[in-house]
PDB file of C-alpha atoms in Angstrom:
ATOM      1  CA  GLU Z  24      -5.885 -18.583  -2.714  1.00 95.00           C
ATOM      2  CA  VAL Z  25      -5.312 -14.546  -4.139  1.00 97.00           C
ATOM      3  CA  GLN Z  26      -2.098 -15.100  -6.120  1.00 98.00           C
ATOM      4  CA  LEU Z  27      -0.789 -11.854  -8.176  1.00 98.00           C
ATOM      5  CA  LEU Z  28       2.261 -11.891  -9.070  1.00 98.00           C
ATOM      6  CA  GLU Z  29       4.470  -9.092 -10.861  1.00 98.00           C
ATOM      7  CA  SER Z  30       6.876  -9.286 -13.715  1.00 98.00           C
ATOM      8  CA  GLY Z  31       8.276  -6.914 -15.944  1.00 97.00           C
ATOM      9  CA  GLY Z  32      10.999  -5.245 -13.996  1.00 97.00           C
ATOM     10  CA  GLY Z  33      14.353  -4.548 -14.385  1.00 98.00           C
ATOM     11  CA  LEU Z  34      17.115  -1.974 -15.409  1.00 98.00           C
ATOM     12  CA  VAL Z  35      16.405   0.609 -17.877  1.00 98.00           C
ATOM     13  CA  GLN Z  36      18.018   3.978 -18.325  1.00 98.00           C
ATOM     14  CA  PRO Z  37      16.955   7.405 -17.770  1.00 98.00           C
ATOM     15  CA  GLY Z  38      14.071   8.396 -20.164  1.00 98.00           C
ATOM     16  CA  GLY Z  39      13.424   4.896 -21.455  1.00 98.00           C
ATOM     17  CA  SER Z  40      10.499   2.579 -20.653  1.00 98.00           C
ATOM     18  CA  LEU Z  41       9.027  -0.234 -19.082  1.00 98.00           C
ATOM     19  CA  ARG Z  42       5.941  -1.955 -18.698  1.00 98.00           C
ATOM     20  CA  LEU Z  43       4.869  -3.889 -15.881  1.00 98.00           C
ATOM     21  CA  SER Z  44       2.285  -6.974 -15.173  1.00 98.00           C
ATOM     22  CA  CYS Z  45       0.853  -8.206 -12.730  1.00 98.00           C
ATOM     23  CA  ALA Z  46      -0.826 -11.883 -13.571  1.00 98.00           C
ATOM     24  CA  ALA Z  47      -4.031 -12.155 -10.567  1.00 98.00           C
ATOM     25  CA  SER Z  48      -5.722 -15.695  -9.683  1.00 98.00           C
ATOM     26  CA  GLY Z  49      -7.776 -16.976  -7.106  1.00 97.00           C
ATOM     27  CA  PHE Z  50     -10.495 -14.231  -6.746  1.00 97.00           C
ATOM     28  CA  THR Z  51     -13.236 -12.426  -9.508  1.00 97.00           C
ATOM     29  CA  PHE Z  52     -10.559  -9.796 -11.030  1.00 97.00           C
ATOM     30  CA  SER Z  53     -13.180  -7.859 -12.209  1.00 97.00           C
ATOM     31  CA  SER Z  54     -14.951  -7.046  -9.373  1.00 96.00           C
ATOM     32  CA  TYR Z  55     -12.241  -5.264  -7.434  1.00 97.00           C
ATOM     33  CA  ALA Z  56     -10.151  -1.939  -7.561  1.00 97.00           C
ATOM     34  CA  MET Z  57      -6.273  -2.601  -8.523  1.00 97.00           C
ATOM     35  CA  GLY Z  58      -3.494  -0.684  -7.715  1.00 98.00           C
ATOM     36  CA  TRP Z  59       0.765  -0.217  -7.764  1.00 98.00           C
ATOM     37  CA  VAL Z  60       2.418   1.245  -4.417  1.00 98.00           C
ATOM     38  CA  ARG Z  61       6.382   1.091  -4.818  1.00 98.00           C
ATOM     39  CA  GLN Z  62       8.918   1.294  -2.230  1.00 98.00           C
ATOM     40  CA  ALA Z  63      12.310   2.830  -3.308  1.00 98.00           C
ATOM     41  CA  PRO Z  64      15.325   1.046  -1.430  1.00 97.00           C
ATOM     42  CA  GLY Z  65      15.493   1.417   2.432  1.00 96.00           C
ATOM     43  CA  LYS Z  66      11.991   3.875   1.974  1.00 97.00           C
ATOM     44  CA  GLY Z  67       8.790   3.852   3.139  1.00 97.00           C
ATOM     45  CA  LEU Z  68       5.611   3.249   0.751  1.00 98.00           C
ATOM     46  CA  GLU Z  69       4.652   5.473  -1.613  1.00 98.00           C
ATOM     47  CA  TRP Z  70       0.977   4.856  -3.648  1.00 98.00           C
ATOM     48  CA  VAL Z  71       1.601   5.377  -7.782  1.00 98.00           C
ATOM     49  CA  SER Z  72      -1.869   4.316  -8.726  1.00 98.00           C
ATOM     50  CA  LEU Z  73      -5.407   2.538  -8.679  1.00 98.00           C
ATOM     51  CA  VAL Z  74      -7.902   1.612 -11.886  1.00 97.00           C
ATOM     52  CA  GLY Z  75     -11.237   0.491 -11.137  1.00 96.00           C
ATOM     53  CA  THR Z  76     -13.036  -1.983 -11.646  1.00 96.00           C
ATOM     54  CA  SER Z  77     -13.728  -1.851 -15.234  1.00 95.00           C
ATOM     55  CA  GLY Z  78     -10.347  -0.267 -16.307  1.00 95.00           C
ATOM     56  CA  SER Z  79     -12.201   3.231 -17.261  1.00 96.00           C
ATOM     57  CA  ASP Z  80     -11.488   5.154 -13.872  1.00 96.00           C
ATOM     58  CA  THR Z  81      -7.788   5.890 -12.920  1.00 97.00           C
ATOM     59  CA  PHE Z  82      -5.964   7.952 -10.252  1.00 97.00           C
ATOM     60  CA  TYR Z  83      -2.630   8.455 -10.514  1.00 98.00           C
ATOM     61  CA  GLY Z  84      -0.201  10.296  -7.835  1.00 98.00           C
ATOM     62  CA  ASP Z  85       1.542  13.527  -8.648  1.00 97.00           C
ATOM     63  CA  SER Z  86       5.198  12.089  -9.305  1.00 97.00           C
ATOM     64  CA  VAL Z  87       3.879   9.792 -11.957  1.00 98.00           C
ATOM     65  CA  LYS Z  88       1.334  11.822 -13.402  1.00 98.00           C
ATOM     66  CA  GLY Z  89       1.609  12.050 -17.089  1.00 97.00           C
ATOM     67  CA  ARG Z  90       4.481   9.314 -16.901  1.00 98.00           C
ATOM     68  CA  PHE Z  91       2.782   6.430 -16.376  1.00 98.00           C
ATOM     69  CA  THR Z  92      -0.267   4.769 -17.251  1.00 98.00           C
ATOM     70  CA  ILE Z  93      -2.439   2.264 -15.842  1.00 98.00           C
ATOM     71  CA  SER Z  94      -4.934  -0.362 -17.450  1.00 98.00           C
ATOM     72  CA  ARG Z  95      -6.342  -3.730 -17.434  1.00 98.00           C
ATOM     73  CA  ASP Z  96      -7.391  -6.103 -18.556  1.00 98.00           C
ATOM     74  CA  ASN Z  97     -10.051  -8.220 -17.421  1.00 98.00           C
ATOM     75  CA  SER Z  98     -10.722 -10.993 -20.075  1.00 98.00           C
ATOM     76  CA  LYS Z  99      -6.818 -12.073 -18.776  1.00 98.00           C
ATOM     77  CA  ASN Z 100      -6.901 -10.886 -15.352  1.00 98.00           C
ATOM     78  CA  THR Z 101      -4.062  -9.110 -15.923  1.00 98.00           C
ATOM     79  CA  LEU Z 102      -3.017  -5.758 -14.367  1.00 98.00           C
ATOM     80  CA  TYR Z 103       0.022  -3.326 -16.307  1.00 98.00           C
ATOM     81  CA  LEU Z 104       2.000  -0.464 -15.360  1.00 98.00           C
ATOM     82  CA  GLN Z 105       3.050   0.910 -18.729  1.00 98.00           C
ATOM     83  CA  MET Z 106       5.964   3.746 -17.350  1.00 98.00           C
ATOM     84  CA  ASN Z 107       7.346   5.942 -19.404  1.00 98.00           C
ATOM     85  CA  GLY Z 108      10.172   9.290 -18.993  1.00 98.00           C
ATOM     86  CA  LEU Z 109      11.452   6.961 -15.877  1.00 98.00           C
ATOM     87  CA  ARG Z 110      13.807   8.505 -14.180  1.00 98.00           C
ATOM     88  CA  GLY Z 111      16.283   7.681 -10.988  1.00 97.00           C
ATOM     89  CA  GLU Z 112      13.689   8.403  -8.926  1.00 98.00           C
ATOM     90  CA  ASP Z 113      11.660   5.734 -10.076  1.00 98.00           C
ATOM     91  CA  THR Z 114      13.753   3.270  -8.791  1.00 98.00           C
ATOM     92  CA  ALA Z 115      12.339   1.052  -6.405  1.00 98.00           C
ATOM     93  CA  ILE Z 116       9.849  -2.034  -6.012  1.00 98.00           C
ATOM     94  CA  TYR Z 117       6.441  -1.990  -7.750  1.00 98.00           C
ATOM     95  CA  TYR Z 118       4.050  -3.760  -5.381  1.00 98.00           C
ATOM     96  CA  CYS Z 119       0.771  -5.034  -7.703  1.00 98.00           C
ATOM     97  CA  ALA Z 120      -2.039  -5.140  -5.160  1.00 98.00           C
ATOM     98  CA  LYS Z 121      -5.878  -5.891  -4.846  1.00 98.00           C
ATOM     99  CA  SER Z 122      -8.292  -3.241  -3.033  1.00 96.00           C
ATOM    100  CA  HIS Z 123     -10.615  -4.525  -0.982  1.00 94.00           C
ATOM    101  CA  GLY Z 124     -13.487  -3.706  -3.124  1.00 89.00           C
ATOM    102  CA  ALA Z 125     -14.862  -1.975  -5.827  1.00 87.00           C
ATOM    103  CA  ASN Z 126     -16.086   0.890  -4.799  1.00 89.00           C
ATOM    104  CA  PHE Z 127     -14.911   3.705  -2.185  1.00 89.00           C
ATOM    105  CA  PRO Z 128     -13.431   2.936   0.411  1.00 89.00           C
ATOM    106  CA  GLY Z 129     -12.935   0.165  -0.098  1.00 88.00           C
ATOM    107  CA  SER Z 130     -11.442   0.599  -3.479  1.00 89.00           C
ATOM    108  CA  ARG Z 131      -8.685   2.607  -2.174  1.00 95.00           C
ATOM    109  CA  TYR Z 132      -7.526   0.368   0.757  1.00 97.00           C
ATOM    110  CA  PHE Z 133      -4.922  -2.623  -0.017  1.00 97.00           C
ATOM    111  CA  GLN Z 134      -6.058  -5.980   0.631  1.00 97.00           C
ATOM    112  CA  GLN Z 135      -3.435  -8.164  -0.639  1.00 97.00           C
ATOM    113  CA  TRP Z 136      -0.178  -7.801  -1.929  1.00 98.00           C
ATOM    114  CA  GLY Z 137       1.953  -9.724  -4.765  1.00 98.00           C
ATOM    115  CA  GLN Z 138       5.930  -9.730  -3.807  1.00 97.00           C
ATOM    116  CA  GLY Z 139       6.817  -7.089  -5.644  1.00 98.00           C
ATOM    117  CA  THR Z 140       8.937  -6.630  -8.828  1.00 98.00           C
ATOM    118  CA  LEU Z 141      12.296  -4.131  -9.271  1.00 98.00           C
ATOM    119  CA  VAL Z 142      12.671  -1.520 -11.019  1.00 98.00           C
ATOM    120  CA  THR Z 143      16.504   0.358 -11.408  1.00 98.00           C
ATOM    121  CA  VAL Z 144      16.501   3.226 -13.657  1.00 98.00           C
ATOM    122  CA  SER Z 145      20.189   3.489 -14.217  1.00 97.00           C
ATOM    123  CA  SER Z 146      22.489   4.865 -16.731  1.00 96.00           C
TER     124      SER Z 146
ATOM    125  CA  ASP I   2      -2.507  16.154  -0.231  1.00 96.00           C
ATOM    126  CA  ILE I   3      -3.086  15.127   2.853  1.00 97.00           C
ATOM    127  CA  GLN I   4       0.164  14.282   4.638  1.00 98.00           C
ATOM    128  CA  MET I   5       0.157  11.550   7.378  1.00 98.00           C
ATOM    129  CA  THR I   6       2.644  11.596  10.148  1.00 98.00           C
ATOM    130  CA  HIS I   7       3.738   8.681  12.574  1.00 97.00           C
ATOM    131  CA  SER I   8       4.634   8.905  16.002  1.00 96.00           C
ATOM    132  CA  PRO I   9       6.896   7.839  16.999  1.00 95.00           C
ATOM    133  CA  SER I  10       9.306   6.718  14.024  1.00 96.00           C
ATOM    134  CA  SER I  11      10.892   4.318  15.951  1.00 96.00           C
ATOM    135  CA  VAL I  12       9.727   2.274  19.125  1.00 97.00           C
ATOM    136  CA  SER I  13      11.878  -0.259  21.319  1.00 96.00           C
ATOM    137  CA  ALA I  14       9.644  -3.124  22.804  1.00 96.00           C
ATOM    138  CA  SER I  15       9.626  -6.327  24.331  1.00 95.00           C
ATOM    139  CA  VAL I  16       7.499  -9.696  23.807  1.00 96.00           C
ATOM    140  CA  GLY I  17       4.537  -8.631  25.719  1.00 96.00           C
ATOM    141  CA  ASP I  18       4.238  -5.360  26.118  1.00 97.00           C
ATOM    142  CA  ARG I  19       1.827  -3.495  24.922  1.00 97.00           C
ATOM    143  CA  VAL I  20       2.398  -0.532  21.862  1.00 97.00           C
ATOM    144  CA  THR I  21       0.416   2.373  20.517  1.00 97.00           C
ATOM    145  CA  ILE I  22       1.417   3.909  17.540  1.00 97.00           C
ATOM    146  CA  THR I  23      -0.401   6.972  16.743  1.00 98.00           C
ATOM    147  CA  CYS I  24      -0.392   8.693  13.099  1.00 98.00           C
ATOM    148  CA  ARG I  25      -1.849  12.312  12.149  1.00 98.00           C
ATOM    149  CA  ALA I  26      -3.080  13.327   9.020  1.00 98.00           C
ATOM    150  CA  SER I  27      -2.738  17.174   7.541  1.00 98.00           C
ATOM    151  CA  GLN I  28      -6.736  17.448   7.176  1.00 98.00           C
ATOM    152  CA  ASP I  29      -9.591  15.416   8.626  1.00 98.00           C
ATOM    153  CA  ILE I  30      -9.882  11.930   6.734  1.00 97.00           C
ATOM    154  CA  SER I  31     -13.250  11.034   8.826  1.00 96.00           C
ATOM    155  CA  SER I  32     -12.551   7.626   9.432  1.00 96.00           C
ATOM    156  CA  TYR I  33     -10.780   6.377   6.145  1.00 97.00           C
ATOM    157  CA  LEU I  34      -7.408   5.335   7.766  1.00 98.00           C
ATOM    158  CA  ALA I  35      -5.910   1.745   6.903  1.00 98.00           C
ATOM    159  CA  TRP I  36      -2.802  -0.092   9.340  1.00 98.00           C
ATOM    160  CA  TYR I  37      -0.063  -1.933   7.184  1.00 98.00           C
ATOM    161  CA  GLN I  38       2.335  -4.393   8.656  1.00 98.00           C
ATOM    162  CA  GLN I  39       5.573  -5.097   6.623  1.00 98.00           C
ATOM    163  CA  ASN I  40       8.278  -7.533   7.717  1.00 97.00           C
ATOM    164  CA  LEU I  41      11.941  -6.926   6.560  1.00 94.00           C
ATOM    165  CA  GLY I  42      12.263  -7.629   3.109  1.00 94.00           C
ATOM    166  CA  LYS I  43       8.269  -8.791   3.146  1.00 97.00           C
ATOM    167  CA  ALA I  44       5.639  -7.600   1.534  1.00 98.00           C
ATOM    168  CA  PRO I  45       2.814  -4.962   3.611  1.00 98.00           C
ATOM    169  CA  LYS I  46       0.695  -6.646   4.748  1.00 98.00           C
ATOM    170  CA  LEU I  47      -3.231  -5.165   5.922  1.00 98.00           C
ATOM    171  CA  LEU I  48      -4.326  -5.057   9.659  1.00 98.00           C
ATOM    172  CA  ILE I  49      -6.791  -2.509   9.721  1.00 98.00           C
ATOM    173  CA  TYR I  50      -8.724  -0.294   7.696  1.00 97.00           C
ATOM    174  CA  ALA I  51     -11.662   2.303   7.778  1.00 96.00           C
ATOM    175  CA  THR I  52     -10.146   2.584  11.278  1.00 97.00           C
ATOM    176  CA  SER I  53     -10.567  -0.082  13.564  1.00 97.00           C
ATOM    177  CA  SER I  54     -12.075  -2.993  11.360  1.00 97.00           C
ATOM    178  CA  LEU I  55      -9.373  -6.082  11.422  1.00 97.00           C
ATOM    179  CA  GLN I  56      -8.736  -7.691   8.327  1.00 97.00           C
ATOM    180  CA  SER I  57      -9.364 -11.780   8.202  1.00 95.00           C
ATOM    181  CA  GLY I  58      -6.787 -13.666   9.528  1.00 96.00           C
ATOM    182  CA  VAL I  59      -5.236 -11.069  11.775  1.00 98.00           C
ATOM    183  CA  PRO I  60      -4.497 -11.984  15.488  1.00 97.00           C
ATOM    184  CA  SER I  61      -6.736  -9.860  17.533  1.00 97.00           C
ATOM    185  CA  ARG I  62      -4.041  -8.365  19.828  1.00 98.00           C
ATOM    186  CA  PHE I  63      -4.168  -5.449  16.753  1.00 98.00           C
ATOM    187  CA  SER I  64      -6.321  -3.008  17.340  1.00 98.00           C
ATOM    188  CA  GLY I  65      -7.462   0.550  15.896  1.00 98.00           C
ATOM    189  CA  SER I  66      -9.456   3.700  17.069  1.00 98.00           C
ATOM    190  CA  GLY I  67      -9.500   7.118  16.047  1.00 97.00           C
ATOM    191  CA  SER I  68     -11.312   9.642  14.132  1.00 94.00           C
ATOM    192  CA  GLY I  69     -10.588  13.475  11.767  1.00 96.00           C
ATOM    193  CA  THR I  70      -7.022  13.429  12.199  1.00 98.00           C
ATOM    194  CA  ASP I  71      -5.598  11.379  15.000  1.00 98.00           C
ATOM    195  CA  PHE I  72      -5.515   7.788  14.973  1.00 98.00           C
ATOM    196  CA  THR I  73      -3.923   4.696  16.389  1.00 98.00           C
ATOM    197  CA  LEU I  74      -2.884   1.164  16.150  1.00 98.00           C
ATOM    198  CA  THR I  75      -2.223  -1.031  19.349  1.00 98.00           C
ATOM    199  CA  ILE I  76      -0.811  -3.699  19.725  1.00 97.00           C
ATOM    200  CA  SER I  77      -1.811  -5.172  22.971  1.00 97.00           C
ATOM    201  CA  SER I  78       1.359  -8.083  23.546  1.00 96.00           C
ATOM    202  CA  LEU I  79       3.591  -7.878  21.288  1.00 96.00           C
ATOM    203  CA  GLN I  80       4.546 -11.348  19.753  1.00 96.00           C
ATOM    204  CA  PRO I  81       8.373 -12.135  18.273  1.00 95.00           C
ATOM    205  CA  GLU I  82       6.736 -11.638  14.861  1.00 95.00           C
ATOM    206  CA  ASP I  83       4.810  -8.227  15.344  1.00 96.00           C
ATOM    207  CA  PHE I  84       8.586  -6.840  15.109  1.00 94.00           C
ATOM    208  CA  ALA I  85       7.853  -5.348  11.810  1.00 97.00           C
ATOM    209  CA  THR I  86       7.120  -1.833  10.693  1.00 98.00           C
ATOM    210  CA  TYR I  87       4.216  -0.546  10.061  1.00 98.00           C
ATOM    211  CA  TYR I  88       2.141   2.084   8.113  1.00 98.00           C
ATOM    212  CA  CYS I  89      -0.713   4.447   7.902  1.00 98.00           C
ATOM    213  CA  GLN I  90      -2.667   4.941   4.839  1.00 98.00           C
ATOM    214  CA  GLN I  91      -5.151   7.732   4.168  1.00 98.00           C
ATOM    215  CA  ALA I  92      -8.123   6.801   2.129  1.00 97.00           C
ATOM    216  CA  ASN I  93     -10.365   9.642   2.329  1.00 97.00           C
ATOM    217  CA  SER I  94      -8.836  11.576  -1.023  1.00 96.00           C
ATOM    218  CA  PHE I  95      -6.685  11.218  -4.086  1.00 97.00           C
ATOM    219  CA  PRO I  96      -3.787  11.202  -4.004  1.00 97.00           C
ATOM    220  CA  LEU I  97      -3.698   8.230  -1.516  1.00 98.00           C
ATOM    221  CA  THR I  98      -0.640   9.196   0.878  1.00 98.00           C
ATOM    222  CA  PHE I  99       0.955   7.130   3.678  1.00 98.00           C
ATOM    223  CA  GLY I 100       3.211   7.749   6.369  1.00 98.00           C
ATOM    224  CA  GLY I 101       6.658   7.351   6.868  1.00 97.00           C
ATOM    225  CA  GLY I 102       6.428   3.988   9.646  1.00 97.00           C
ATOM    226  CA  THR I 103       6.884   3.465  12.632  1.00 98.00           C
ATOM    227  CA  LYS I 104       9.921   0.858  13.376  1.00 97.00           C
ATOM    228  CA  VAL I 105       8.902  -2.071  16.137  1.00 97.00           C
ATOM    229  CA  GLU I 106      11.851  -3.309  17.086  1.00 94.00           C
ATOM    230  CA  ILE I 107      13.599  -4.682  20.436  1.00 82.00           C
TER     231      ILE I 107
END
């Protein structure tokens, strides 16, 4: 059974940093692209970032480009999201998601999701 | 960026009803479209990918169609567990984008 367990969320002041982690199990982690999707309170889904199987290919949404960094450690079956320069509008539940495959287009569909971790940016 | 627009934003329906939700892309996305279901307080769930391919384990009452810019999700006979919000997502190009969602309610 696929399991994705996010951690690292919490309360942070504007301008601060936070690193989210997503521990994956139940599948061959290194064979799938992985991503982060967020949802602000009461709002819809917003794609944040995607990383390819090796970690060398990374993609970002416009609102986080230059501030967030996605990475993965295939030896630890773990996905990360380093978030710097946090703003109030970054407040959201952050979901870790396993893609449908390694390559286009499957890599861009999110087949399984974690339960999410809440990030609150406030002074 | 490709904008994804749902219609309607909400729909009232009853158990057993046939429900159709539409998603329109601001430019041609071929067949690179997915549908997700999100129940209140839960993580989203992939229902359909590549416009019409049913994700494993998803009931056959869900179906998808379309191409280019216009897509539909159809629930043939609404069940109590289907009252949720549905999102489309384009996978044609970065940045990946979701529609604003359609809430299916009683």
